[in-house]
Amino acid sequence: MSKQFFGTDGIRGRTNAGVMTAAMAMKVGQAAGTRFLRGDHRHRVVIGKDTRLSGYMLENAMVAGFTSVGMDVVLLGPMPTPAVALLTQELRADVGVMISASHNPYEDNGIKLFGPDGFKLSDADELAIEAMLSQELALAPSEEIGRARRIEDARGRYIHAVKGSLAKAIRLDGLKIAIDCANGAAYQVAPSAFWELGAEVVALGVNPNGKNINANCGSTHVGALQDSVVSSGADIGIALDGDADRLIVVDEKGQVVDGDQIMALIGSEWASQGRLCGGGVVATIMSNLGLERFLQGRGLELVRTAVGDRHVLEAMRKGGYNVGGEQSGHMILLDHATTGDGTVAALQVLAALVSSGKRASELLHVFDPVPQLLRNVRFAGGRPLEAQSVKAVIADAEASLNGKGRLVIRPSGTEPVIRVMAEGDDAGEVEAAVAAICDAVEKAAA
């Protein structure tokens, strides 16, 4: 049975349109609450959110849903997604909720759910909750309706946990760090954590107004951070996204460092320290071939999964790995968090910077990426990838790149788009392969 509402990262959509309404949020609260009413203890849910205007509406709707089925609610206010996962465990909650659409614009919002172990829900749990969305659910007797309260020390608890991911001997004294919090969930906690560890902090994207989250800032728009790093003379720049589970780094020259280089750095550092579990790193099919070759050269494995941090996490837990992520910046370090945490990953990078004594541009250029090209082909309908003409062109491209590169072709899970990615040692061959496949797809879809 396929899921109708839950995608790879919860339920997401434009607010007050489609699925992302107050009525739906209340129903999700009732359904998730009902699903996790297990045992005779007093049940509890933890709810956090990012800084979107619609967060107030959805938060209140979910409080109504959870309390109506007998769950008490603990409200965290604006907090990173990994903080919600952490506090779900710490507060012995039965379920955790993050209201966020991650790196999307403010008009969108979403609901991510965590189980009592702090991990995102299983497919079975999501399917069970979906089934209940169309049902009339039993409400709690009036004397058993839940209560809601807001805890004031949530930020301090998360900052303490984040700092605990570093060895006590590591200090950031003498480092000047520019950080762009995307006007999102980490706008208070991330700069505070770096400052408490001794760094001089230049903060950007820390003035949310409900509508400016991810707007020309954060991990998907690093131009302002690049300018700030160079103009302020910062040693390094840190860019987070709206819910702070992604990390992109900018070196002291203003050059962007993506998730592949960060995984290479953390993976090799941890391997040299005897901390790396599983004998390798988990990434998606989109990670650069250069990362794979770098790891192989050090006797380490690169395990590839489908796109999405959910798939990365599943492979990590199944195979016993503790470092994984995506080229886009999701960094999952299971020694310290149950989900992607951009701030924790940034601290691992900063620890390596301090320990090595190198400049960021030297430290973070871990491997030479091979030429990689990604193009999206929009189509109106049908299944162009099943056309024989397209299959023939793909076969020719695979033959030309055999042993020298990779080809990844996949339909988007959220829009009528075919994503065509090729990489290889010869940039000309890569470009020719992508152009030929895109042209064939466009003709087949016409």
mmCIF file of C-alpha atoms in Angstrom, residues 43-325:
data_model
loop_
_atom_site.group_PDB
_atom_site.id
_atom_site.type_symbol
_atom_site.label_atom_id
_atom_site.label_comp_id
_atom_site.label_asym_id
_atom_site.label_seq_id
_atom_site.Cartn_x
_atom_site.Cartn_y
_atom_site.Cartn_z
ATOM 1 C CA HIS A 43 1.144 10.217 27.379
ATOM 2 C CA ARG A 44 3.168 13.153 26.089
ATOM 3 C CA VAL A 45 4.064 14.767 22.754
ATOM 4 C CA VAL A 46 6.825 17.296 22.076
ATOM 5 C CA ILE A 47 6.130 19.930 19.385
ATOM 6 C CA GLY A 48 8.707 22.244 17.838
ATOM 7 C CA LYS A 49 8.526 24.499 14.801
ATOM 8 C CA ASP A 50 10.580 26.773 12.615
ATOM 9 C CA THR A 51 9.867 30.475 12.090
ATOM 10 C CA ARG A 52 7.212 30.399 9.359
ATOM 11 C CA LEU A 53 4.140 32.577 9.715
ATOM 12 C CA SER A 54 1.897 29.511 9.430
ATOM 13 C CA GLY A 55 3.682 27.790 12.321
ATOM 14 C CA TYR A 56 1.376 29.471 14.845
ATOM 15 C CA MET A 57 -1.731 28.169 13.102
ATOM 16 C CA LEU A 58 -0.470 24.619 12.658
ATOM 17 C CA GLU A 59 1.005 24.441 16.162
ATOM 18 C CA ASN A 60 -2.312 25.395 17.766
ATOM 19 C CA ALA A 61 -4.222 22.986 15.536
ATOM 20 C CA MET A 62 -1.923 20.114 16.497
ATOM 21 C CA VAL A 63 -2.221 20.984 20.194
ATOM 22 C CA ALA A 64 -5.990 20.705 19.806
ATOM 23 C CA GLY A 65 -5.632 17.359 18.041
ATOM 24 C CA PHE A 66 -3.268 15.770 20.543
ATOM 25 C CA THR A 67 -5.011 17.044 23.673
ATOM 26 C CA SER A 68 -8.400 15.942 22.347
ATOM 27 C CA VAL A 69 -7.291 12.306 22.370
ATOM 28 C CA GLY A 70 -5.709 12.565 25.814
ATOM 29 C CA MET A 71 -2.077 13.474 25.169
ATOM 30 C CA ASP A 72 -0.234 16.176 27.093
ATOM 31 C CA VAL A 73 1.739 18.588 24.898
ATOM 32 C CA VAL A 74 5.150 20.156 25.520
ATOM 33 C CA LEU A 75 5.778 23.174 23.289
ATOM 34 C CA LEU A 76 9.366 24.061 22.398
ATOM 35 C CA GLY A 77 8.807 27.068 20.145
ATOM 36 C CA PRO A 78 11.272 27.676 17.272
ATOM 37 C CA MET A 79 13.856 24.887 17.467
ATOM 38 C CA PRO A 80 15.881 22.837 14.959
ATOM 39 C CA THR A 81 14.499 19.505 13.797
ATOM 40 C CA PRO A 82 17.288 17.570 15.588
ATOM 41 C CA ALA A 83 16.405 19.375 18.836
ATOM 42 C CA VAL A 84 12.871 17.998 18.611
ATOM 43 C CA ALA A 85 14.244 14.488 18.082
ATOM 44 C CA LEU A 86 16.589 14.911 21.057
ATOM 45 C CA LEU A 87 13.970 16.313 23.430
ATOM 46 C CA THR A 88 11.444 13.660 22.439
ATOM 47 C CA GLN A 89 13.864 11.156 23.948
ATOM 48 C CA GLU A 90 14.946 13.295 26.905
ATOM 49 C CA LEU A 91 11.406 14.108 27.986
ATOM 50 C CA ARG A 92 10.328 10.469 27.630
ATOM 51 C CA ALA A 93 7.694 11.564 25.124
ATOM 52 C CA ASP A 94 5.658 9.094 23.105
ATOM 53 C CA VAL A 95 5.894 11.112 19.898
ATOM 54 C CA GLY A 96 7.674 14.219 18.609
ATOM 55 C CA VAL A 97 6.521 16.734 15.996
ATOM 56 C CA MET A 98 8.486 19.251 13.940
ATOM 57 C CA ILE A 99 6.412 21.788 12.037
ATOM 58 C CA SER A 100 8.643 22.825 9.137
ATOM 59 C CA ALA A 101 9.063 22.691 5.387
ATOM 60 C CA SER A 102 12.857 22.646 5.704
ATOM 61 C CA HIS A 103 14.487 24.669 2.885
ATOM 62 C CA ASN A 104 11.185 25.546 1.147
ATOM 63 C CA PRO A 105 9.848 29.149 1.041
ATOM 64 C CA TYR A 106 7.657 30.454 3.852
ATOM 65 C CA GLU A 107 4.400 29.798 1.986
ATOM 66 C CA ASP A 108 4.981 26.052 2.456
ATOM 67 C CA ASN A 109 4.940 24.127 5.684
ATOM 68 C CA GLY A 110 5.125 20.531 6.803
ATOM 69 C CA ILE A 111 4.756 18.045 9.630
ATOM 70 C CA LYS A 112 7.543 15.622 10.565
ATOM 71 C CA LEU A 113 6.876 12.967 13.187
ATOM 72 C CA PHE A 114 9.333 11.166 15.476
ATOM 73 C CA GLY A 115 8.813 8.060 17.551
ATOM 74 C CA PRO A 116 9.763 7.761 21.237
ATOM 75 C CA ASP A 117 13.275 6.676 20.191
ATOM 76 C CA GLY A 118 13.854 10.021 18.462
ATOM 77 C CA PHE A 119 13.926 8.496 14.977
ATOM 78 C CA LYS A 120 11.522 9.404 12.187
ATOM 79 C CA LEU A 121 8.505 7.138 11.979
ATOM 80 C CA SER A 122 8.554 3.843 10.139
ATOM 81 C CA ASP A 123 6.521 3.269 6.993
ATOM 82 C CA ALA A 124 4.165 1.081 9.044
ATOM 83 C CA ASP A 125 3.460 3.885 11.514
ATOM 84 C CA GLU A 126 2.946 6.443 8.740
ATOM 85 C CA LEU A 127 0.558 4.132 6.887
ATOM 86 C CA ALA A 128 -1.393 3.497 10.092
ATOM 87 C CA ILE A 129 -1.695 7.244 10.755
ATOM 88 C CA GLU A 130 -2.790 7.874 7.162
ATOM 89 C CA ALA A 131 -5.517 5.245 7.484
ATOM 90 C CA MET A 132 -6.882 7.043 10.553
ATOM 91 C CA LEU A 133 -7.094 10.415 8.793
ATOM 92 C CA SER A 134 -10.324 9.336 7.094
ATOM 93 C CA GLN A 135 -11.840 7.842 10.246
ATOM 94 C CA GLU A 136 -13.820 9.236 13.153
ATOM 95 C CA LEU A 137 -11.437 8.725 16.059
ATOM 96 C CA ALA A 138 -12.408 8.211 19.674
ATOM 97 C CA LEU A 139 -11.940 11.353 21.760
ATOM 98 C CA ALA A 140 -10.768 11.327 25.351
ATOM 99 C CA PRO A 141 -13.369 11.598 28.125
ATOM 100 C CA SER A 142 -13.628 15.191 29.286
ATOM 101 C CA GLU A 143 -11.686 14.469 32.490
ATOM 102 C CA GLU A 144 -8.804 12.948 30.496
ATOM 103 C CA ILE A 145 -8.261 15.722 27.922
ATOM 104 C CA GLY A 146 -4.570 16.610 27.694
ATOM 105 C CA ARG A 147 -2.841 19.742 28.919
ATOM 106 C CA ALA A 148 -0.313 21.922 27.083
ATOM 107 C CA ARG A 149 2.676 23.741 28.514
ATOM 108 C CA ARG A 150 5.691 25.542 27.087
ATOM 109 C CA ILE A 151 9.160 24.797 28.470
ATOM 110 C CA GLU A 152 11.501 27.762 28.684
ATOM 111 C CA ASP A 153 14.841 25.956 28.825
ATOM 112 C CA ALA A 154 14.537 24.003 25.546
ATOM 113 C CA ARG A 155 17.201 26.117 23.830
ATOM 114 C CA GLY A 156 19.651 25.640 26.685
ATOM 115 C CA ARG A 157 19.107 21.876 26.714
ATOM 116 C CA TYR A 158 19.837 21.616 22.994
ATOM 117 C CA ILE A 159 22.896 23.895 23.149
ATOM 118 C CA HIS A 160 24.286 21.769 25.988
ATOM 119 C CA ALA A 161 23.799 18.597 23.944
ATOM 120 C CA VAL A 162 25.369 20.134 20.833
ATOM 121 C CA LYS A 163 28.463 21.259 22.742
ATOM 122 C CA GLY A 164 28.679 17.786 24.246
ATOM 123 C CA SER A 165 29.351 16.383 20.770
ATOM 124 C CA LEU A 166 32.867 17.863 20.985
ATOM 125 C CA ALA A 167 35.741 16.644 23.114
ATOM 126 C CA LYS A 168 36.109 18.929 26.146
ATOM 127 C CA ALA A 169 39.631 19.854 25.049
ATOM 128 C CA ILE A 170 38.315 21.479 21.863
ATOM 129 C CA ARG A 171 37.796 25.231 22.063
ATOM 130 C CA LEU A 172 37.007 27.655 19.255
ATOM 131 C CA ASP A 173 39.015 30.560 20.672
ATOM 132 C CA GLY A 174 40.669 32.586 17.932
ATOM 133 C CA LEU A 175 38.242 31.472 15.229
ATOM 134 C CA LYS A 176 36.042 33.997 13.479
ATOM 135 C CA ILE A 177 32.952 32.216 12.203
ATOM 136 C CA ALA A 178 30.263 33.658 9.948
ATOM 137 C CA ILE A 179 27.004 31.749 10.297
ATOM 138 C CA ASP A 180 23.835 32.097 8.239
ATOM 139 C CA CYS A 181 20.819 30.631 10.042
ATOM 140 C CA ALA A 182 18.400 31.203 7.137
ATOM 141 C CA ASN A 183 16.097 33.220 9.405
ATOM 142 C CA GLY A 184 15.014 29.807 10.566
ATOM 143 C CA ALA A 185 14.824 27.491 13.535
ATOM 144 C CA ALA A 186 18.475 27.774 14.630
ATOM 145 C CA TYR A 187 18.618 31.570 14.651
ATOM 146 C CA GLN A 188 19.221 31.622 18.417
ATOM 147 C CA VAL A 189 20.817 28.275 19.278
ATOM 148 C CA ALA A 190 23.547 27.917 16.635
ATOM 149 C CA PRO A 191 25.272 31.307 17.117
ATOM 150 C CA SER A 192 24.999 30.825 20.895
ATOM 151 C CA ALA A 193 26.647 27.401 20.766
ATOM 152 C CA PHE A 194 29.605 28.688 18.737
ATOM 153 C CA TRP A 195 30.002 31.761 20.980
ATOM 154 C CA GLU A 196 29.902 29.656 24.145
ATOM 155 C CA LEU A 197 32.752 27.553 22.747
ATOM 156 C CA GLY A 198 34.893 30.670 22.352
ATOM 157 C CA ALA A 199 34.402 31.736 18.729
ATOM 158 C CA GLU A 200 33.881 35.247 17.448
ATOM 159 C CA VAL A 201 30.549 35.009 15.631
ATOM 160 C CA VAL A 202 29.306 37.026 12.668
ATOM 161 C CA ALA A 203 25.605 36.158 12.488
ATOM 162 C CA LEU A 204 23.406 36.402 9.385
ATOM 163 C CA GLY A 205 19.824 35.278 8.879
ATOM 164 C CA VAL A 206 18.944 35.737 12.556
ATOM 165 C CA ASN A 207 16.024 38.168 12.238
ATOM 166 C CA PRO A 208 13.001 36.038 11.290
ATOM 167 C CA ASN A 209 9.748 37.823 10.560
ATOM 168 C CA GLY A 210 7.614 34.846 9.532
ATOM 169 C CA LYS A 211 8.131 35.423 5.824
ATOM 170 C CA ASN A 212 11.896 35.631 5.295
ATOM 171 C CA ILE A 213 12.886 32.054 6.166
ATOM 172 C CA ASN A 214 15.238 30.716 3.434
ATOM 173 C CA ALA A 215 14.707 33.942 1.451
ATOM 174 C CA ASN A 216 18.030 34.554 -0.316
ATOM 175 C CA CYS A 217 19.838 33.135 2.687
ATOM 176 C CA GLY A 218 20.826 29.857 4.293
ATOM 177 C CA SER A 219 22.216 26.681 2.756
ATOM 178 C CA THR A 220 20.344 27.057 -0.545
ATOM 179 C CA HIS A 221 21.377 30.707 -1.107
ATOM 180 C CA VAL A 222 24.937 31.144 0.127
ATOM 181 C CA GLY A 223 25.838 34.353 -1.731
ATOM 182 C CA ALA A 224 25.377 36.625 1.282
ATOM 183 C CA LEU A 225 27.449 34.294 3.435
ATOM 184 C CA GLN A 226 30.245 34.184 0.853
ATOM 185 C CA ASP A 227 30.349 37.990 0.783
ATOM 186 C CA SER A 228 30.298 38.179 4.575
ATOM 187 C CA VAL A 229 33.130 35.678 5.032
ATOM 188 C CA VAL A 230 35.414 37.578 2.666
ATOM 189 C CA SER A 231 34.497 41.095 3.825
ATOM 190 C CA SER A 232 34.725 40.270 7.551
ATOM 191 C CA GLY A 233 37.899 38.199 7.256
ATOM 192 C CA ALA A 234 36.196 35.176 8.802
ATOM 193 C CA ASP A 235 38.049 31.878 8.978
ATOM 194 C CA ILE A 236 35.005 29.917 7.807
ATOM 195 C CA GLY A 237 31.313 30.269 7.004
ATOM 196 C CA ILE A 238 28.489 27.998 8.138
ATOM 197 C CA ALA A 239 25.145 27.899 6.327
ATOM 198 C CA LEU A 240 22.099 26.111 7.746
ATOM 199 C CA ASP A 241 18.640 25.687 6.250
ATOM 200 C CA GLY A 242 15.257 26.612 7.711
ATOM 201 C CA ASP A 243 15.052 23.690 10.142
ATOM 202 C CA ALA A 244 18.847 23.375 10.602
ATOM 203 C CA ASP A 245 19.285 19.768 9.532
ATOM 204 C CA ARG A 246 21.460 20.764 6.545
ATOM 205 C CA LEU A 247 24.963 22.190 6.432
ATOM 206 C CA ILE A 248 26.894 23.892 3.654
ATOM 207 C CA VAL A 249 30.312 25.410 4.402
ATOM 208 C CA VAL A 250 32.133 28.378 2.863
ATOM 209 C CA ASP A 251 35.927 28.555 3.202
ATOM 210 C CA GLU A 252 37.879 31.732 3.989
ATOM 211 C CA LYS A 253 38.167 32.511 0.269
ATOM 212 C CA GLY A 254 34.400 32.413 -0.190
ATOM 213 C CA GLN A 255 34.388 29.055 -1.969
ATOM 214 C CA VAL A 256 31.420 26.747 -1.342
ATOM 215 C CA VAL A 257 32.022 23.316 0.211
ATOM 216 C CA ASP A 258 29.183 20.820 -0.320
ATOM 217 C CA GLY A 259 28.041 17.789 1.639
ATOM 218 C CA ASP A 260 30.312 15.374 -0.234
ATOM 219 C CA GLN A 261 33.466 17.167 0.904
ATOM 220 C CA ILE A 262 32.106 17.416 4.453
ATOM 221 C CA MET A 263 31.370 13.669 4.530
ATOM 222 C CA ALA A 264 34.840 12.952 3.184
ATOM 223 C CA LEU A 265 36.417 15.089 5.904
ATOM 224 C CA ILE A 266 34.388 13.730 8.822
ATOM 225 C CA GLY A 267 34.584 10.133 7.563
ATOM 226 C CA SER A 268 38.367 10.204 7.141
ATOM 227 C CA GLU A 269 38.890 12.079 10.442
ATOM 228 C CA TRP A 270 36.784 9.591 12.363
ATOM 229 C CA ALA A 271 38.467 6.652 10.614
ATOM 230 C CA SER A 272 41.908 7.925 11.659
ATOM 231 C CA GLN A 273 40.639 8.273 15.237
ATOM 232 C CA GLY A 274 39.135 4.788 15.256
ATOM 233 C CA ARG A 275 35.633 6.230 15.604
ATOM 234 C CA LEU A 276 34.186 5.344 12.201
ATOM 235 C CA CYS A 277 31.695 2.467 12.347
ATOM 236 C CA GLY A 278 30.748 0.149 9.484
ATOM 237 C CA GLY A 279 33.962 0.678 7.556
ATOM 238 C CA GLY A 280 32.630 3.478 5.423
ATOM 239 C CA VAL A 281 30.120 6.251 4.770
ATOM 240 C CA VAL A 282 26.523 6.183 3.518
ATOM 241 C CA ALA A 283 25.450 8.652 0.817
ATOM 242 C CA THR A 284 22.940 8.790 -2.027
ATOM 243 C CA ILE A 285 23.203 8.045 -5.722
ATOM 244 C CA MET A 286 23.782 11.776 -6.303
ATOM 245 C CA SER A 287 27.090 11.968 -4.422
ATOM 246 C CA ASN A 288 30.108 12.605 -6.599
ATOM 247 C CA LEU A 289 32.233 9.758 -7.926
ATOM 248 C CA GLY A 290 35.227 11.608 -6.506
ATOM 249 C CA LEU A 291 33.955 10.916 -2.981
ATOM 250 C CA GLU A 292 33.690 7.208 -3.735
ATOM 251 C CA ARG A 293 37.219 7.074 -5.127
ATOM 252 C CA PHE A 294 38.611 9.054 -2.185
ATOM 253 C CA LEU A 295 37.098 6.657 0.339
ATOM 254 C CA GLN A 296 38.162 3.593 -1.612
ATOM 255 C CA GLY A 297 41.716 4.927 -1.641
ATOM 256 C CA ARG A 298 41.636 4.787 2.158
ATOM 257 C CA GLY A 299 40.128 1.345 2.348
ATOM 258 C CA LEU A 300 36.684 2.703 3.134
ATOM 259 C CA GLU A 301 33.361 1.943 1.491
ATOM 260 C CA LEU A 302 30.752 4.293 0.044
ATOM 261 C CA VAL A 303 27.266 2.824 0.377
ATOM 262 C CA ARG A 304 24.785 4.496 -1.962
ATOM 263 C CA THR A 305 21.033 4.805 -1.387
ATOM 264 C CA ALA A 306 18.055 6.413 -3.090
ATOM 265 C CA VAL A 307 17.780 10.200 -2.744
ATOM 266 C CA GLY A 308 16.518 11.369 0.648
ATOM 267 C CA ASP A 309 18.006 11.443 4.131
ATOM 268 C CA ARG A 310 15.377 8.916 5.215
ATOM 269 C CA HIS A 311 16.962 6.302 2.944
ATOM 270 C CA VAL A 312 20.443 7.231 4.147
ATOM 271 C CA LEU A 313 19.388 6.797 7.758
ATOM 272 C CA GLU A 314 17.760 3.435 7.083
ATOM 273 C CA ALA A 315 20.961 2.118 5.474
ATOM 274 C CA MET A 316 23.073 3.483 8.310
ATOM 275 C CA ARG A 317 21.006 1.775 10.982
ATOM 276 C CA LYS A 318 20.825 -1.475 9.048
ATOM 277 C CA GLY A 319 24.563 -1.618 8.334
ATOM 278 C CA GLY A 320 25.903 -0.163 11.573
ATOM 279 C CA TYR A 321 27.345 3.025 10.031
ATOM 280 C CA ASN A 322 27.659 6.255 12.003
ATOM 281 C CA VAL A 323 28.469 8.791 9.249
ATOM 282 C CA GLY A 324 26.152 9.503 6.338
ATOM 283 C CA GLY A 325 24.511 12.292 4.422
#
